């Protein structure tokens, strides 16, 4: 059974940092493209960062987070991370990690974590 478990969310002041973790079990991190999504209240999930399907070392970022967020992975620990710096109130959302075939559409991802709340106060 494939499971993704996120951790690391919380409440932080604007300008602060958080590091999200996503522990993967049932498969290795290399078996799928890993990605981070977020969901604002009343909105659809949107992509934050994703690996390239052909080269997992190539990482893509949404424009809104480029230069502030960093995706990384530790294959030995079966964990992916999202380092979030210079957080803004508009980053407040539930953050999900996902495993699938890649791209920005949630439908391309088969497995999802339970989500972790990130709240940024002004």
Short mmCIF file of C-alpha atoms in Angstrom, two decimals:
data_model
loop_
_atom_site.label_atom_id
_atom_site.label_comp_id
_atom_site.label_asym_id
_atom_site.label_seq_id
_atom_site.Cartn_x
_atom_site.Cartn_y
_atom_site.Cartn_z
CA UNK A 1 0.00 0.00 0.00
CA UNK A 2 1.33 3.40 -1.00
CA UNK A 3 1.22 6.03 1.71
CA UNK A 4 2.37 9.63 1.77
CA UNK A 5 2.53 11.38 5.13
CA UNK A 6 3.22 15.10 5.36
CA UNK A 7 4.50 16.97 8.36
CA UNK A 8 6.01 20.32 9.18
CA UNK A 9 3.12 22.69 8.72
CA UNK A 10 2.19 25.28 11.31
CA UNK A 11 1.75 28.93 12.09
CA UNK A 12 4.50 31.37 11.18
CA UNK A 13 4.84 35.11 10.82
CA UNK A 14 5.30 36.72 7.45
CA UNK A 15 8.92 36.51 6.40
CA UNK A 16 9.45 33.30 8.33
CA UNK A 17 10.28 29.80 7.13
CA UNK A 18 8.86 26.32 7.34
CA UNK A 19 10.08 22.99 6.04
CA UNK A 20 7.51 20.47 4.96
CA UNK A 21 8.35 16.78 4.81
CA UNK A 22 6.59 13.98 2.98
CA UNK A 23 7.49 10.45 3.93
CA UNK A 24 6.71 7.86 1.28
CA UNK A 25 6.05 4.18 1.97
CA UNK A 26 5.02 1.34 -0.30
CA UNK A 27 7.12 2.64 -3.19
CA UNK A 28 10.45 4.36 -3.59
CA UNK A 29 10.67 8.06 -4.31
CA UNK A 30 12.09 7.23 -7.74
CA UNK A 31 9.07 5.19 -8.79
CA UNK A 32 6.95 8.29 -9.34
CA UNK A 33 7.23 11.97 -10.04
CA UNK A 34 6.84 13.74 -6.71
CA UNK A 35 5.15 17.08 -6.37
CA UNK A 36 3.77 19.56 -3.90
CA UNK A 37 0.35 21.14 -4.27
CA UNK A 38 -1.60 23.56 -2.14
CA UNK A 39 -5.25 24.32 -1.75
CA UNK A 40 -6.83 27.60 -0.70
CA UNK A 41 -10.29 27.58 0.86
CA UNK A 42 -12.94 27.13 -1.80
CA UNK A 43 -10.35 26.68 -4.54
CA UNK A 44 -8.98 23.77 -6.55
CA UNK A 45 -5.58 22.36 -5.69
CA UNK A 46 -2.76 24.11 -7.50
CA UNK A 47 0.75 22.96 -8.20
CA UNK A 48 3.57 24.46 -6.17
CA UNK A 49 6.57 22.41 -7.26
CA UNK A 50 7.14 19.26 -9.27
CA UNK A 51 9.92 17.09 -10.57
CA UNK A 52 10.53 16.66 -14.25
CA UNK A 53 9.28 13.33 -15.58
CA UNK A 54 12.48 12.59 -17.51
CA UNK A 55 15.00 13.97 -15.03
CA UNK A 56 13.95 13.95 -11.39
CA UNK A 57 16.75 16.38 -10.54
CA UNK A 58 15.06 19.08 -12.60
CA UNK A 59 12.50 20.87 -10.48
CA UNK A 60 9.78 23.25 -11.58
CA UNK A 61 8.17 25.92 -9.45
CA UNK A 62 5.01 27.93 -9.70
CA UNK A 63 5.70 31.59 -10.39
CA UNK A 64 4.22 32.62 -7.06
CA UNK A 65 6.84 30.66 -5.09
CA UNK A 66 9.86 30.82 -7.37
CA UNK A 67 12.93 31.99 -5.49
CA UNK A 68 11.33 31.36 -2.10
CA UNK A 69 10.51 27.63 -2.07
CA UNK A 70 12.92 24.77 -2.65
CA UNK A 71 12.03 21.18 -3.46
CA UNK A 72 14.44 18.44 -2.41
CA UNK A 73 14.41 14.70 -1.89
CA UNK A 74 16.27 12.09 0.10
CA UNK A 75 15.79 8.82 -1.72
CA UNK A 76 17.45 6.79 1.01
CA UNK A 77 14.93 8.12 3.51
CA UNK A 78 12.06 7.99 1.01
CA UNK A 79 11.27 11.56 1.87
CA UNK A 80 10.71 14.72 -0.12
CA UNK A 81 10.87 18.18 1.32
CA UNK A 82 9.60 21.64 0.59
CA UNK A 83 11.67 24.39 2.17
CA UNK A 84 9.57 27.54 2.28
CA UNK A 85 11.32 30.83 2.99
CA UNK A 86 10.10 34.41 3.11
CA UNK A 87 6.57 33.20 3.62
CA UNK A 88 3.71 35.55 2.84
CA UNK A 89 0.12 35.60 4.14
CA UNK A 90 -1.03 34.57 0.67
CA UNK A 91 0.88 31.31 1.10
CA UNK A 92 -1.65 30.26 3.73
CA UNK A 93 -3.16 26.99 2.50
CA UNK A 94 -3.24 23.26 3.02
CA UNK A 95 -0.16 21.73 1.42
CA UNK A 96 -0.18 18.25 -0.08
CA UNK A 97 2.52 16.04 -1.47
CA UNK A 98 1.61 13.79 -4.36
CA UNK A 99 3.07 10.96 -6.44
CA UNK A 100 2.20 10.47 -10.08
CA UNK A 101 3.38 10.93 -13.63
CA UNK A 102 4.14 14.62 -13.38
CA UNK A 103 2.81 17.93 -14.60
CA UNK A 104 0.71 20.60 -12.96
CA UNK A 105 -2.69 18.94 -13.01
CA UNK A 106 -3.83 17.10 -9.87
CA UNK A 107 -5.42 14.43 -12.07
CA UNK A 108 -1.96 13.24 -13.11
CA UNK A 109 -1.20 12.17 -9.56
CA UNK A 110 -2.36 8.85 -8.16
CA UNK A 111 -1.34 9.16 -4.54
CA UNK A 112 -1.81 11.98 -2.07
CA UNK A 113 -0.90 12.75 1.48
CA UNK A 114 -3.40 13.90 4.04
CA UNK A 115 -2.29 17.51 3.82
CA UNK A 116 -0.66 19.84 6.31
CA UNK A 117 -1.90 23.32 7.19
CA UNK A 118 0.40 26.28 6.69
CA UNK A 119 -0.76 29.57 8.14
CA UNK A 120 1.21 32.78 7.68
CA UNK A 121 0.23 35.74 9.81
CA UNK A 122 0.84 39.31 8.75
#
